[in-house]
Amino acid sequence: MRHPVAWTLALALAGAPGALALTSVPQVEAATHPPDAEPVFDEVWQTVRDRFYDPGLRGLDWASVRARYAPEAAEARSEQALAAVINAMLAELHASHTELYTPAEPAYYQLADIFAGALRRRGLDRVFPGGKISYPGIGIFTRVDAENRVFVTGVIDDAPAQHAGLLVGDEILAADGAPFEPVLSFRSKVGRPVVLSIRRHANGAVEPMQVIPAELQPHEMFLDGLKASARLIAAPDGSRIGYVHVWSYAGGAYQDALERLIGEGVLKDADALVLDLREGWGGAVPEYLDLFNARAPTMQLRGRDGGTELDNVKWRRPAAMLVNERSRSGKEVLAYGFEKYRLGEVIGGHTSGAVLAATAFLMSNGDLLLLAVDDVRVDGERIEGIGVEPTIAVPFDSRYAAGHDPQLDRAISALSRG
């Protein structure tokens, strides 16, 4: 394609790992002083005008859109308020992968790592000296509901939150007695206890939970999380169901790790496999589905020292894929192909419908603009804004789930022998 970096988010999300912790990071203290709004607002507006995948900007009069939002931007009293105005403007495009992120969000650092290759040509060292990307956090995904409550939607395996006992569905009310912020709550507290105020059950008591935040490097966190998630689950019929969660597919290292787990790791003796693509970031070129192509051989290489390596690993037993409304981008392409070519059941919720190809730009204030720069069709079909409907729909409102996962339970049931 014309934009190989853009294609990485829609299908491969190829990232460059940050191997060391930051010596300097963007300042994310809650800014209450009026930001210098005009330069950033104009940068975003112009970048969209010049680089958005549809030169007709989906029929919008982009100059008129600017005129409507510029006064609101000028009145913004904080960096976060300015970003909210800009994102309202971007939302008029009704396009996925088109959003402005600030250093107060984990996604900012995760996307910076994913697009580090492109951003090195666009001022990455200015924001992250040496190009080393990390942030203080505990390794969770969250969402804010209509009542402005913060809920955990994903707990990355082997990250601080999992070690502390945080569960999907937990409501986070506060951190050290202050309103919870996914980055700010842990600034200057890496390695020191932070007390979260948690509500696990609807109408239940608020309970304290101590967590030790770490300086998280996105690529390593997602890769370690994938490896740590792999396990065998004993099904009621006695079969062993392998399970692995791919939090991000931002580069070939994730597929390599998956193949090793299947070929010679904890999953090799499983009777069936659950591939969990819920939450996290997209990524995965369509060729990754070759893992399930039984009509090709696996080759084993043995070196002089006796060490072995597998090439062209295949999974030849039953498999199912878990998706939900936050399965996006390349994960949706995999779900589409998995379903269309009858490789197994796709179980869970309707996917995001976010399949445009994007790249990233750093603004002069350090904010990160993710922008759709190519349209995408899969087998000739456009699934942007449509998504993938699972073959087995399992509704799941994860709020106050307290460790229960009906979508995983249904996958285990579907794969069990009997």
Short mmCIF file of C-alpha atoms in Angstrom, two decimals:
data_model
loop_
_atom_site.label_atom_id
_atom_site.label_comp_id
_atom_site.label_asym_id
_atom_site.label_seq_id
_atom_site.Cartn_x
_atom_site.Cartn_y
_atom_site.Cartn_z
CA MET A 1 0.00 0.00 0.00
CA ARG A 2 0.99 3.64 -0.26
CA HIS A 3 1.24 4.07 3.49
CA PRO A 4 3.00 1.10 5.09
CA VAL A 5 3.05 2.80 8.46
CA ALA A 6 -0.64 3.56 8.21
CA TRP A 7 -1.42 -0.05 7.40
CA THR A 8 0.23 -1.04 10.65
CA LEU A 9 -2.66 0.25 12.76
CA ALA A 10 -5.41 -1.13 10.60
CA LEU A 11 -3.80 -4.50 10.19
CA ALA A 12 -0.37 -4.85 11.73
CA LEU A 13 0.17 -1.92 14.10
CA ALA A 14 3.89 -2.53 13.79
CA GLY A 15 5.58 -0.97 16.82
CA ALA A 16 9.10 -0.34 17.88
CA PRO A 17 9.73 -1.53 21.43
CA GLY A 18 11.14 0.85 24.00
CA ALA A 19 13.89 -1.13 25.69
CA LEU A 20 14.71 1.30 28.50
CA ALA A 21 12.75 3.43 30.89
CA LEU A 22 12.42 7.12 30.14
CA THR A 23 14.88 9.58 31.54
CA SER A 24 12.40 12.31 30.68
CA VAL A 25 8.68 12.15 29.96
CA PRO A 26 6.03 14.62 28.84
CA GLN A 27 4.66 16.69 31.65
CA VAL A 28 1.11 15.52 32.36
CA GLU A 29 0.25 17.43 35.50
CA ALA A 30 -3.34 18.67 35.35
CA ALA A 31 -2.88 21.96 33.53
CA THR A 32 -5.39 24.56 34.60
CA HIS A 33 -3.72 27.53 32.90
CA PRO A 34 -5.15 28.55 29.54
CA PRO A 35 -3.26 26.63 26.81
CA ASP A 36 -1.96 28.35 23.70
CA ALA A 37 -4.85 26.93 21.76
CA GLU A 38 -4.57 28.43 18.29
CA PRO A 39 -1.32 26.76 17.09
CA VAL A 40 -2.38 23.23 18.12
CA PHE A 41 -5.95 23.66 16.91
CA ASP A 42 -4.67 24.88 13.53
CA GLU A 43 -2.07 22.11 13.32
CA VAL A 44 -4.72 19.45 13.77
CA TRP A 45 -7.11 21.13 11.36
CA GLN A 46 -4.43 21.49 8.67
CA THR A 47 -3.11 17.96 9.11
CA VAL A 48 -6.60 16.59 8.61
CA ARG A 49 -7.12 18.79 5.57
CA ASP A 50 -3.87 17.62 3.99
CA ARG A 51 -3.65 13.96 5.04
CA PHE A 52 -7.12 12.55 5.77
CA TYR A 53 -7.87 9.52 3.60
CA ASP A 54 -10.87 11.19 1.91
CA PRO A 55 -9.79 14.39 0.11
CA GLY A 56 -13.44 15.44 0.14
CA LEU A 57 -13.44 15.13 3.95
CA ARG A 58 -16.63 13.08 3.77
CA GLY A 59 -18.59 15.99 2.35
CA LEU A 60 -17.77 18.40 5.15
CA ASP A 61 -17.00 22.07 4.55
CA TRP A 62 -13.82 21.83 6.61
CA ALA A 63 -13.30 25.60 6.70
CA SER A 64 -16.79 26.05 8.15
CA VAL A 65 -16.10 23.32 10.70
CA ARG A 66 -12.99 25.19 11.79
CA ALA A 67 -14.95 28.42 12.14
CA ARG A 68 -17.49 26.71 14.42
CA TYR A 69 -14.95 25.13 16.76
CA ALA A 70 -12.22 27.78 16.86
CA PRO A 71 -14.03 30.00 19.42
CA GLU A 72 -14.53 26.99 21.74
CA ALA A 73 -10.85 26.10 21.40
CA ALA A 74 -9.82 29.65 22.26
CA GLU A 75 -11.90 29.47 25.46
CA ALA A 76 -10.45 26.14 26.63
CA ARG A 77 -8.98 26.54 30.12
CA SER A 78 -6.84 23.40 30.17
CA GLU A 79 -4.99 21.07 27.84
CA GLN A 80 -7.65 18.44 28.44
CA ALA A 81 -10.46 20.89 27.62
CA LEU A 82 -8.70 21.88 24.40
CA ALA A 83 -8.30 18.23 23.41
CA ALA A 84 -12.01 17.68 24.05
CA VAL A 85 -12.91 20.51 21.67
CA ILE A 86 -10.54 19.21 19.00
CA ASN A 87 -11.91 15.69 19.36
CA ALA A 88 -15.46 16.98 19.00
CA MET A 89 -14.35 18.56 15.72
CA LEU A 90 -12.67 15.34 14.59
CA ALA A 91 -15.78 13.34 15.48
CA GLU A 92 -17.66 15.15 12.71
CA LEU A 93 -15.64 13.09 10.23
CA HIS A 94 -17.22 9.89 11.56
CA ALA A 95 -13.97 8.03 10.97
CA SER A 96 -12.12 5.55 13.15
CA HIS A 97 -8.48 6.03 14.05
CA THR A 98 -8.95 9.80 14.06
CA GLU A 99 -8.41 11.27 17.52
CA LEU A 100 -6.13 13.52 19.53
CA TYR A 101 -4.44 12.00 22.60
CA THR A 102 -2.75 13.82 25.48
CA PRO A 103 0.01 12.63 27.85
CA ALA A 104 -2.63 12.12 30.55
CA GLU A 105 -3.81 8.95 28.75
CA PRO A 106 -2.10 5.53 28.59
CA ALA A 107 -3.16 5.33 24.93
CA TYR A 108 -0.86 8.28 24.19
CA TYR A 109 2.22 6.29 25.18
CA GLN A 110 0.98 3.04 23.68
CA LEU A 111 0.36 4.67 20.32
CA ALA A 112 3.65 6.55 20.48
CA ASP A 113 5.38 3.19 20.91
CA ILE A 114 3.37 1.56 18.13
CA PHE A 115 4.22 4.39 15.72
CA ALA A 116 7.71 5.11 17.03
CA GLY A 117 9.24 4.37 13.62
CA ALA A 118 7.20 7.06 11.89
CA LEU A 119 7.38 9.47 14.82
CA ARG A 120 11.17 9.41 14.87
CA ARG A 121 10.92 11.37 11.64
CA ARG A 122 8.32 13.66 13.19
CA GLY A 123 9.92 14.85 16.42
CA LEU A 124 9.75 11.84 18.74
CA ASP A 125 13.08 12.75 20.39
CA ARG A 126 11.70 16.19 21.16
CA VAL A 127 8.99 14.64 23.33
CA PHE A 128 10.76 11.44 24.39
CA PRO A 129 14.52 12.06 24.64
CA GLY A 130 16.35 9.13 23.12
CA GLY A 131 13.06 7.79 21.78
CA LYS A 132 12.47 5.69 24.90
CA ILE A 133 8.78 5.50 25.70
CA SER A 134 7.24 4.56 29.05
CA TYR A 135 4.67 5.84 31.51
CA PRO A 136 3.70 5.29 35.17
CA GLY A 137 0.75 2.95 35.47
CA ILE A 138 -0.64 -0.37 36.60
CA GLY A 139 -1.53 -2.14 33.32
CA ILE A 140 -5.28 -1.82 32.85
CA PHE A 141 -7.82 -0.71 30.27
CA THR A 142 -10.73 1.36 31.54
CA ARG A 143 -13.87 3.00 30.24
CA VAL A 144 -16.09 5.73 31.63
CA ASP A 145 -19.83 4.99 31.53
CA ALA A 146 -22.73 7.38 31.04
CA GLU A 147 -22.76 8.12 34.77
CA ASN A 148 -19.08 9.12 34.66
CA ARG A 149 -18.00 6.01 36.58
CA VAL A 150 -14.64 4.43 35.77
CA PHE A 151 -14.68 0.67 35.18
CA VAL A 152 -11.87 -1.76 34.47
CA THR A 153 -12.37 -3.50 31.11
CA GLY A 154 -9.03 -5.26 30.87
CA VAL A 155 -6.33 -6.35 33.33
CA ILE A 156 -3.07 -7.10 31.56
CA ASP A 157 -1.50 -10.34 32.73
CA ASP A 158 1.61 -10.03 34.92
CA ALA A 159 1.15 -6.25 35.27
CA PRO A 160 0.84 -4.51 38.68
CA ALA A 161 -2.97 -4.45 38.62
CA GLN A 162 -3.20 -8.20 38.24
CA HIS A 163 -0.69 -8.75 41.03
CA ALA A 164 -2.80 -6.49 43.25
CA GLY A 165 -5.97 -8.49 42.54
CA LEU A 166 -7.87 -5.97 40.39
CA LEU A 167 -10.59 -7.62 38.26
CA VAL A 168 -12.46 -6.76 35.09
CA GLY A 169 -15.66 -5.01 36.17
CA ASP A 170 -14.18 -3.28 39.21
CA GLU A 171 -15.21 0.35 39.59
CA ILE A 172 -12.33 2.63 40.56
CA LEU A 173 -13.51 5.57 42.61
CA ALA A 174 -10.25 7.11 43.81
CA ALA A 175 -6.49 6.72 44.10
CA ASP A 176 -4.92 7.81 47.39
CA GLY A 177 -8.15 9.66 48.14
CA ALA A 178 -8.09 11.76 44.96
CA PRO A 179 -10.08 11.28 41.74
CA PHE A 180 -8.61 8.44 39.69
CA GLU A 181 -6.49 9.32 36.67
CA PRO A 182 -4.87 6.47 34.68
CA VAL A 183 -1.49 8.25 34.45
CA LEU A 184 -1.57 11.21 36.83
CA SER A 185 -2.56 9.05 39.80
CA PHE A 186 0.78 7.25 39.56
CA ARG A 187 3.12 10.10 38.64
CA SER A 188 6.08 10.20 41.08
CA LYS A 189 4.74 7.07 42.81
CA VAL A 190 6.44 4.31 40.82
CA GLY A 191 7.48 1.52 43.18
CA ARG A 192 5.47 2.96 46.07
CA PRO A 193 2.07 1.75 47.30
CA VAL A 194 -1.01 3.54 45.98
CA VAL A 195 -4.38 2.79 47.58
CA LEU A 196 -7.24 2.47 45.13
CA SER A 197 -10.84 2.76 46.29
CA ILE A 198 -12.69 -0.09 44.58
CA ARG A 199 -16.32 -1.15 44.32
CA ARG A 200 -16.54 -4.74 43.07
CA HIS A 201 -20.28 -5.36 43.34
CA ALA A 202 -23.19 -3.09 42.42
CA ASN A 203 -24.37 -1.34 45.59
CA GLY A 204 -21.49 -3.02 47.42
CA ALA A 205 -19.10 -1.46 49.88
CA VAL A 206 -16.12 0.56 48.72
CA GLU A 207 -12.94 -1.30 49.60
CA PRO A 208 -9.28 -0.27 49.60
CA MET A 209 -6.82 -2.10 47.34
CA GLN A 210 -3.09 -1.46 47.41
CA VAL A 211 -1.25 -1.50 44.10
CA ILE A 212 2.42 -0.82 43.27
CA PRO A 213 2.65 1.16 40.03
CA ALA A 214 5.53 0.57 37.63
CA GLU A 215 7.18 2.42 34.77
CA LEU A 216 5.46 0.59 31.94
CA GLN A 217 7.01 0.13 28.51
CA PRO A 218 4.06 -0.59 26.21
CA HIS A 219 5.59 -3.15 23.86
CA GLU A 220 7.14 -5.19 26.66
CA MET A 221 3.99 -4.94 28.78
CA PHE A 222 1.78 -6.30 26.00
CA LEU A 223 4.26 -9.01 25.01
CA ASP A 224 4.80 -10.15 28.60
CA GLY A 225 1.04 -10.04 29.12
CA LEU A 226 0.43 -12.30 26.14
CA LYS A 227 2.94 -14.87 27.39
CA ALA A 228 1.67 -14.72 30.97
CA SER A 229 -1.95 -15.15 29.89
CA ALA A 230 -1.33 -18.55 28.29
CA ARG A 231 -2.77 -21.39 30.34
CA LEU A 232 -4.73 -24.62 30.20
CA ILE A 233 -8.31 -24.62 31.47
CA ALA A 234 -9.88 -27.87 32.56
CA ALA A 235 -13.25 -28.28 30.84
CA PRO A 236 -16.11 -30.14 32.55
CA ASP A 237 -15.65 -33.07 30.13
CA GLY A 238 -12.01 -33.45 31.11
CA SER A 239 -10.53 -31.85 27.99
CA ARG A 240 -7.83 -29.21 28.26
CA ILE A 241 -8.71 -25.88 26.67
CA GLY A 242 -5.76 -23.65 25.87
CA TYR A 243 -6.28 -19.93 26.41
CA VAL A 244 -4.18 -16.94 25.38
CA HIS A 245 -4.96 -13.22 25.33
CA VAL A 246 -3.39 -11.08 22.59
CA TRP A 247 -3.58 -7.59 24.09
CA SER A 248 -1.89 -5.96 21.11
CA TYR A 249 -0.72 -7.22 17.73
CA ALA A 250 1.66 -4.30 17.27
CA GLY A 251 4.31 -6.18 15.35
CA GLY A 252 5.47 -9.65 14.48
CA ALA A 253 6.86 -10.34 17.96
CA TYR A 254 3.33 -11.05 19.19
CA GLN A 255 2.63 -13.62 16.51
CA ASP A 256 6.05 -15.18 17.08
CA ALA A 257 5.31 -15.52 20.79
CA LEU A 258 1.91 -17.05 20.05
CA GLU A 259 3.47 -19.61 17.72
CA ARG A 260 6.08 -20.56 20.30
CA LEU A 261 3.41 -21.06 22.94
CA ILE A 262 1.49 -23.31 20.54
CA GLY A 263 4.47 -25.14 19.09
CA GLU A 264 6.54 -25.82 22.18
CA GLY A 265 5.04 -23.95 25.12
CA VAL A 266 2.20 -24.35 27.57
CA LEU A 267 -0.43 -24.56 24.80
CA LYS A 268 1.12 -27.37 22.77
CA ASP A 269 -0.78 -30.14 24.57
CA ALA A 270 -4.16 -28.39 24.61
CA ASP A 271 -7.13 -30.18 23.06
CA ALA A 272 -8.57 -26.89 21.78
CA LEU A 273 -7.63 -23.21 21.76
CA VAL A 274 -9.33 -19.94 22.75
CA LEU A 275 -7.69 -16.90 21.13
CA ASP A 276 -8.84 -13.82 23.06
CA LEU A 277 -8.80 -10.63 20.98
CA ARG A 278 -10.88 -8.50 23.33
CA GLU A 279 -9.67 -5.06 24.47
CA GLY A 280 -6.30 -3.57 23.64
CA TRP A 281 -5.00 -2.56 20.24
CA GLY A 282 -5.47 -4.02 16.80
CA GLY A 283 -2.77 -5.36 14.64
CA ALA A 284 -2.42 -8.55 12.67
CA VAL A 285 -1.82 -8.92 8.98
CA PRO A 286 -4.25 -11.37 7.33
CA GLU A 287 -1.44 -13.92 6.93
CA TYR A 288 -1.57 -14.54 10.67
CA LEU A 289 -4.60 -16.72 10.00
CA ASP A 290 -2.22 -19.16 8.28
CA LEU A 291 -1.61 -20.44 11.80
CA PHE A 292 -4.93 -22.28 11.39
CA ASN A 293 -4.19 -23.65 7.90
CA ALA A 294 -3.87 -27.37 8.54
CA ARG A 295 -2.82 -28.09 4.95
CA ALA A 296 0.77 -27.03 5.33
CA PRO A 297 3.70 -28.66 7.15
CA THR A 298 5.53 -27.52 10.26
CA MET A 299 9.30 -27.79 10.03
CA GLN A 300 11.61 -28.41 12.98
CA LEU A 301 15.19 -27.18 12.83
CA ARG A 302 17.90 -28.66 15.02
CA GLY A 303 21.20 -26.86 15.43
CA ARG A 304 24.69 -28.14 16.13
CA ASP A 305 24.17 -27.51 19.84
CA GLY A 306 21.04 -29.67 19.88
CA GLY A 307 18.68 -26.75 20.21
CA THR A 308 15.49 -26.87 18.17
CA GLU A 309 13.30 -24.29 16.50
CA LEU A 310 9.91 -24.68 14.84
CA ASP A 311 9.05 -22.99 11.55
CA ASN A 312 5.57 -22.56 10.05
CA VAL A 313 3.78 -23.61 13.24
CA LYS A 314 0.19 -24.77 12.72
CA TRP A 315 -2.79 -25.27 15.00
CA ARG A 316 -4.72 -28.35 13.80
CA ARG A 317 -7.25 -28.74 16.59
CA PRO A 318 -10.54 -26.93 17.34
CA ALA A 319 -10.28 -23.22 18.01
CA ALA A 320 -12.50 -20.29 18.93
CA MET A 321 -11.92 -16.54 18.91
CA LEU A 322 -13.22 -14.09 21.52
CA VAL A 323 -14.13 -10.54 20.44
CA ASN A 324 -16.12 -7.63 21.81
CA GLU A 325 -17.02 -4.04 21.01
CA ARG A 326 -13.46 -2.98 21.78
CA SER A 327 -11.88 -5.48 19.38
CA ARG A 328 -10.66 -3.19 16.65
CA SER A 329 -8.59 -2.76 13.55
CA GLY A 330 -6.47 -5.78 12.55
CA LYS A 331 -8.20 -7.90 15.16
CA GLU A 332 -11.42 -7.35 13.24
CA VAL A 333 -9.75 -8.48 10.03
CA LEU A 334 -8.75 -11.72 11.75
CA ALA A 335 -12.26 -12.19 13.11
CA TYR A 336 -13.70 -11.58 9.64
CA GLY A 337 -11.43 -14.19 8.07
CA PHE A 338 -11.77 -16.67 10.93
CA GLU A 339 -15.54 -16.56 10.49
CA LYS A 340 -15.72 -16.38 6.70
CA TYR A 341 -13.36 -19.29 6.13
CA ARG A 342 -14.90 -21.37 8.92
CA LEU A 343 -11.79 -21.77 11.01
CA GLY A 344 -13.84 -21.83 14.19
CA GLU A 345 -16.47 -19.97 16.16
CA VAL A 346 -16.20 -16.23 16.76
CA ILE A 347 -17.73 -15.68 20.19
CA GLY A 348 -18.68 -12.58 22.17
CA GLY A 349 -19.87 -9.15 21.07
CA HIS A 350 -20.02 -7.20 17.82
CA THR A 351 -16.60 -5.74 16.99
CA SER A 352 -15.78 -2.04 16.83
CA GLY A 353 -15.98 -1.42 13.09
CA ALA A 354 -12.74 0.58 13.25
CA VAL A 355 -10.74 -0.58 10.24
CA LEU A 356 -9.32 2.50 8.53
CA ALA A 357 -5.55 2.65 8.10
CA ALA A 358 -3.85 5.35 10.17
CA THR A 359 -0.61 6.99 11.06
CA ALA A 360 0.39 9.31 13.90
CA PHE A 361 1.62 12.89 14.15
CA LEU A 362 3.08 14.78 17.10
CA MET A 363 1.73 18.28 17.54
CA SER A 364 3.88 21.21 18.67
CA ASN A 365 2.61 20.88 22.26
CA GLY A 366 3.46 17.16 22.35
CA ASP A 367 -0.08 15.86 21.87
CA LEU A 368 -0.46 12.93 19.47
CA LEU A 369 -2.85 12.98 16.54
CA LEU A 370 -3.92 9.61 15.21
CA LEU A 371 -5.31 10.12 11.71
CA ALA A 372 -6.93 7.80 9.18
CA VAL A 373 -4.99 8.13 5.92
CA ASP A 374 -6.26 5.16 3.87
CA ASP A 375 -9.56 3.43 3.35
CA VAL A 376 -9.54 -0.36 3.78
CA ARG A 377 -11.55 -3.17 2.23
CA VAL A 378 -11.32 -6.81 3.23
CA ASP A 379 -12.07 -9.33 0.49
CA GLY A 380 -13.66 -6.39 -1.30
CA GLU A 381 -15.92 -5.56 1.63
CA ARG A 382 -15.77 -2.36 3.63
CA ILE A 383 -16.23 -3.18 7.32
CA GLU A 384 -15.39 0.29 8.62
CA GLY A 385 -18.39 1.37 10.67
CA ILE A 386 -19.89 -2.11 10.33
CA GLY A 387 -17.65 -4.49 12.25
CA VAL A 388 -17.95 -8.26 12.55
CA GLU A 389 -20.93 -10.03 14.06
CA PRO A 390 -19.86 -13.09 16.08
CA THR A 391 -21.14 -16.52 15.11
CA ILE A 392 -22.12 -17.02 18.75
CA ALA A 393 -23.31 -13.78 20.35
CA VAL A 394 -22.82 -13.57 24.10
CA PRO A 395 -23.89 -10.19 25.57
CA PHE A 396 -21.64 -9.13 28.42
CA ASP A 397 -21.87 -5.90 30.38
CA SER A 398 -18.64 -6.30 32.33
CA ARG A 399 -19.49 -3.72 34.99
CA TYR A 400 -19.27 -5.37 38.42
CA ALA A 401 -18.46 -8.70 36.76
CA ALA A 402 -16.32 -9.67 39.77
CA GLY A 403 -14.25 -12.15 37.79
CA HIS A 404 -17.13 -13.73 35.86
CA ASP A 405 -16.67 -14.02 32.09
CA PRO A 406 -19.67 -15.52 30.26
CA GLN A 407 -17.99 -15.08 26.88
CA LEU A 408 -15.02 -17.21 27.90
CA ASP A 409 -17.36 -19.70 29.56
CA ARG A 410 -19.30 -20.04 26.29
CA ALA A 411 -16.09 -20.58 24.33
CA ILE A 412 -15.03 -23.37 26.69
CA SER A 413 -18.46 -24.95 26.33
CA ALA A 414 -18.30 -24.73 22.53
CA LEU A 415 -14.89 -26.41 22.44
CA SER A 416 -15.55 -29.11 25.00
CA ARG A 417 -15.87 -32.67 23.71
CA GLY A 418 -19.08 -34.54 24.20
#
